């Protein structure tokens, strides 16, 4: 479980055991998460999304507290998973990290509360499974436009992007900032401390 460039974002690379029958790996270990994060990941919801090539979901985030931590794996196909630092006052505010998750590498991404999340499906039938620390609550959910040039996320140029109406209408980073929608870094740090987090 390796930290990425944004505090609170981690890449998990499980050991995959394979033979002529297929493969086996542990895609989630509570004890490993506890050791790396300093606290247990609360599990309140598990989601599964199936996407055609080019489907872009996000950038999504939730109000902190309590926010919504996510742990995502790609069980079929391939996707580009992106963490965006939307925490106002963070040293890496506005920056992003991207990792390819696919059915061969079996890697996972963990994102702490307050981080924005988006992913782009790279193949038809791409299936993402993810665990969430809080249930989906529409009144606390927000988005930032994933194609905002101020974010500058480098999406693959050879993929024709398809977005939901909601994501296509999401505000830019500046608009979300001006509207007071983005989480405050100090609030996030206070919430991490309440959880007992050691990654900050």
XYZ file of C-alpha atoms in Angstrom:
200
model
C 0.000 0.000 0.000
C 2.003 2.914 -1.342
C 1.170 6.610 -0.837
C 0.655 8.671 -3.983
C 1.614 12.325 -4.340
C -1.582 13.527 -2.661
C -1.853 12.823 1.066
C -4.699 10.401 1.659
C -4.432 8.655 -1.717
C -2.851 5.199 -1.824
C -2.145 2.569 -4.471
C -2.633 -1.017 -3.313
C -0.825 -3.736 -5.283
C -1.922 -7.199 -4.109
C 0.054 -10.372 -4.647
C -1.769 -12.387 -7.313
C -1.406 -16.180 -7.156
C -2.014 -17.839 -10.508
C -1.860 -21.296 -12.058
C -3.636 -23.245 -14.796
C -6.943 -22.952 -12.895
C -6.901 -19.150 -12.815
C -5.845 -16.745 -10.078
C -6.503 -15.716 -6.498
C -5.717 -12.555 -4.571
C -6.843 -10.672 -1.488
C -8.334 -7.406 -2.723
C -9.095 -5.990 0.725
C -7.434 -6.588 4.105
C -8.762 -4.654 7.109
C -5.598 -5.247 9.142
C -3.345 -3.933 6.353
C -5.552 -0.871 5.957
C -5.484 -0.247 9.705
C -1.692 -0.497 9.798
C -1.230 1.928 6.898
C -3.983 4.430 7.699
C -3.877 4.314 11.496
C -7.581 3.485 11.709
C -10.148 1.025 10.430
C -11.931 1.858 7.221
C -15.602 2.091 8.059
C -17.675 0.167 5.515
C -21.205 1.422 4.875
C -21.787 0.763 1.192
C -20.410 -1.355 -1.666
C -20.922 -0.268 -5.274
C -20.527 -1.917 -8.660
C -20.468 0.033 -11.916
C -20.248 -1.361 -15.445
C -19.144 1.096 -18.117
C -18.684 1.202 -21.865
C -15.376 2.433 -23.259
C -15.103 6.191 -22.870
C -17.486 6.574 -19.938
C -16.100 9.185 -17.557
C -17.515 9.298 -14.028
C -16.675 12.162 -11.657
C -15.026 14.233 -10.296
C -17.184 13.423 -7.246
C -16.705 14.363 -3.580
C -18.754 14.689 -0.388
C -18.967 17.218 2.432
C -16.490 16.704 5.299
C -17.363 15.689 7.901
C -18.056 12.867 7.352
C -17.020 12.803 3.695
C -16.743 9.461 1.955
C -13.548 7.426 1.755
C -13.414 5.008 -1.184
C -11.517 1.817 -1.985
C -11.812 0.869 -5.644
C -10.778 -2.111 -7.749
C -11.323 -2.986 -11.413
C -12.473 -6.609 -11.733
C -13.058 -6.579 -15.494
C -11.612 -4.457 -18.279
C -9.478 -1.421 -17.502
C -9.887 2.099 -16.188
C -7.866 5.186 -15.405
C -8.569 6.036 -11.762
C -7.956 9.620 -10.651
C -7.663 11.227 -7.214
C -7.995 15.020 -7.104
C -7.082 17.162 -4.107
C -10.093 19.438 -3.627
C -9.265 20.341 -0.007
C -8.964 24.123 0.184
C -5.713 25.011 1.947
C -3.986 21.705 1.190
C -0.379 21.974 -0.051
C -1.443 19.956 -3.119
C -4.798 21.681 -3.721
C -5.902 21.295 -7.339
C -3.373 18.561 -8.082
C -4.242 15.034 -9.194
C -2.818 11.516 -9.392
C -3.862 8.866 -11.925
C -3.379 5.107 -11.815
C -4.387 2.404 -14.299
C -6.450 -0.323 -12.659
C -7.281 -3.408 -14.697
C -8.218 -7.073 -14.546
C -4.573 -8.125 -14.928
C -2.705 -5.951 -12.418
C -5.562 -6.202 -9.843
C -4.418 -2.976 -8.218
C -6.704 -0.886 -6.015
C -6.940 2.785 -5.103
C -7.805 4.179 -1.673
C -8.981 7.782 -1.360
C -9.474 9.481 1.991
C -12.387 11.734 2.846
C -12.263 15.111 1.106
C -10.524 13.917 -2.047
C -12.264 14.095 -5.392
C -12.605 10.899 -7.411
C -13.079 10.194 -11.113
C -12.416 7.343 -13.486
C -12.437 6.756 -17.226
C -13.397 3.366 -18.663
C -10.826 2.195 -21.204
C -12.698 -0.896 -22.437
C -16.303 -1.924 -22.998
C -17.755 -3.748 -20.017
C -15.250 -2.326 -17.562
C -16.470 -3.274 -14.102
C -15.440 -1.332 -11.002
C -16.166 -2.516 -7.476
C -15.729 -0.065 -4.628
C -16.234 0.155 -0.913
C -17.429 3.377 0.723
C -17.065 4.584 4.304
C -20.429 6.378 4.206
C -23.651 5.733 2.285
C -24.528 7.872 -0.711
C -26.361 10.976 0.522
C -27.427 13.270 -2.349
C -27.588 16.429 -0.236
C -23.891 16.077 0.692
C -22.613 15.009 -2.750
C -20.959 17.412 -5.190
C -18.882 17.419 -8.348
C -16.253 19.316 -10.279
C -16.095 19.142 -14.070
C -13.509 16.494 -15.034
C -12.479 18.376 -18.191
C -11.844 21.678 -16.388
C -8.590 23.050 -17.865
C -7.623 24.428 -14.443
C -7.449 20.828 -13.209
C -5.668 19.728 -16.359
C -6.293 16.022 -15.881
C -4.538 14.194 -18.728
C -7.238 11.912 -20.057
C -6.201 9.616 -22.948
C -6.611 11.453 -26.250
C -7.696 8.341 -28.166
C -10.869 7.791 -26.127
C -14.178 9.469 -27.001
C -15.540 10.657 -23.650
C -19.134 10.077 -22.549
C -20.472 11.767 -19.392
C -23.746 11.859 -17.503
C -25.790 15.061 -17.701
C -24.925 15.694 -14.048
C -21.175 15.419 -14.572
C -21.286 17.464 -17.796
C -23.047 20.267 -15.895
C -20.672 20.212 -12.915
C -18.970 23.484 -11.997
C -15.341 24.248 -12.679
C -12.851 24.145 -9.826
C -13.005 27.952 -9.514
C -16.809 27.966 -9.571
C -16.963 25.274 -6.884
C -14.414 27.207 -4.810
C -16.304 30.488 -5.167
C -19.566 28.753 -4.223
C -18.031 27.350 -1.027
C -18.652 23.740 -2.095
C -15.131 22.415 -1.616
C -13.970 20.787 1.631
C -11.633 22.750 3.910
C -8.254 21.123 4.541
C -8.360 22.009 8.249
C -11.751 20.333 8.595
C -10.364 17.258 6.860
C -7.314 17.165 9.125
C -9.562 17.455 12.182
C -11.713 14.606 10.898
C -8.663 12.438 10.130
C -7.401 13.083 13.676
C -10.776 12.055 15.080
C -10.491 8.783 13.158
C -6.957 8.257 14.479
C -5.320 8.593 11.063
C -1.514 8.536 10.907
C -1.043 9.193 7.155
C -1.020 13.025 7.470
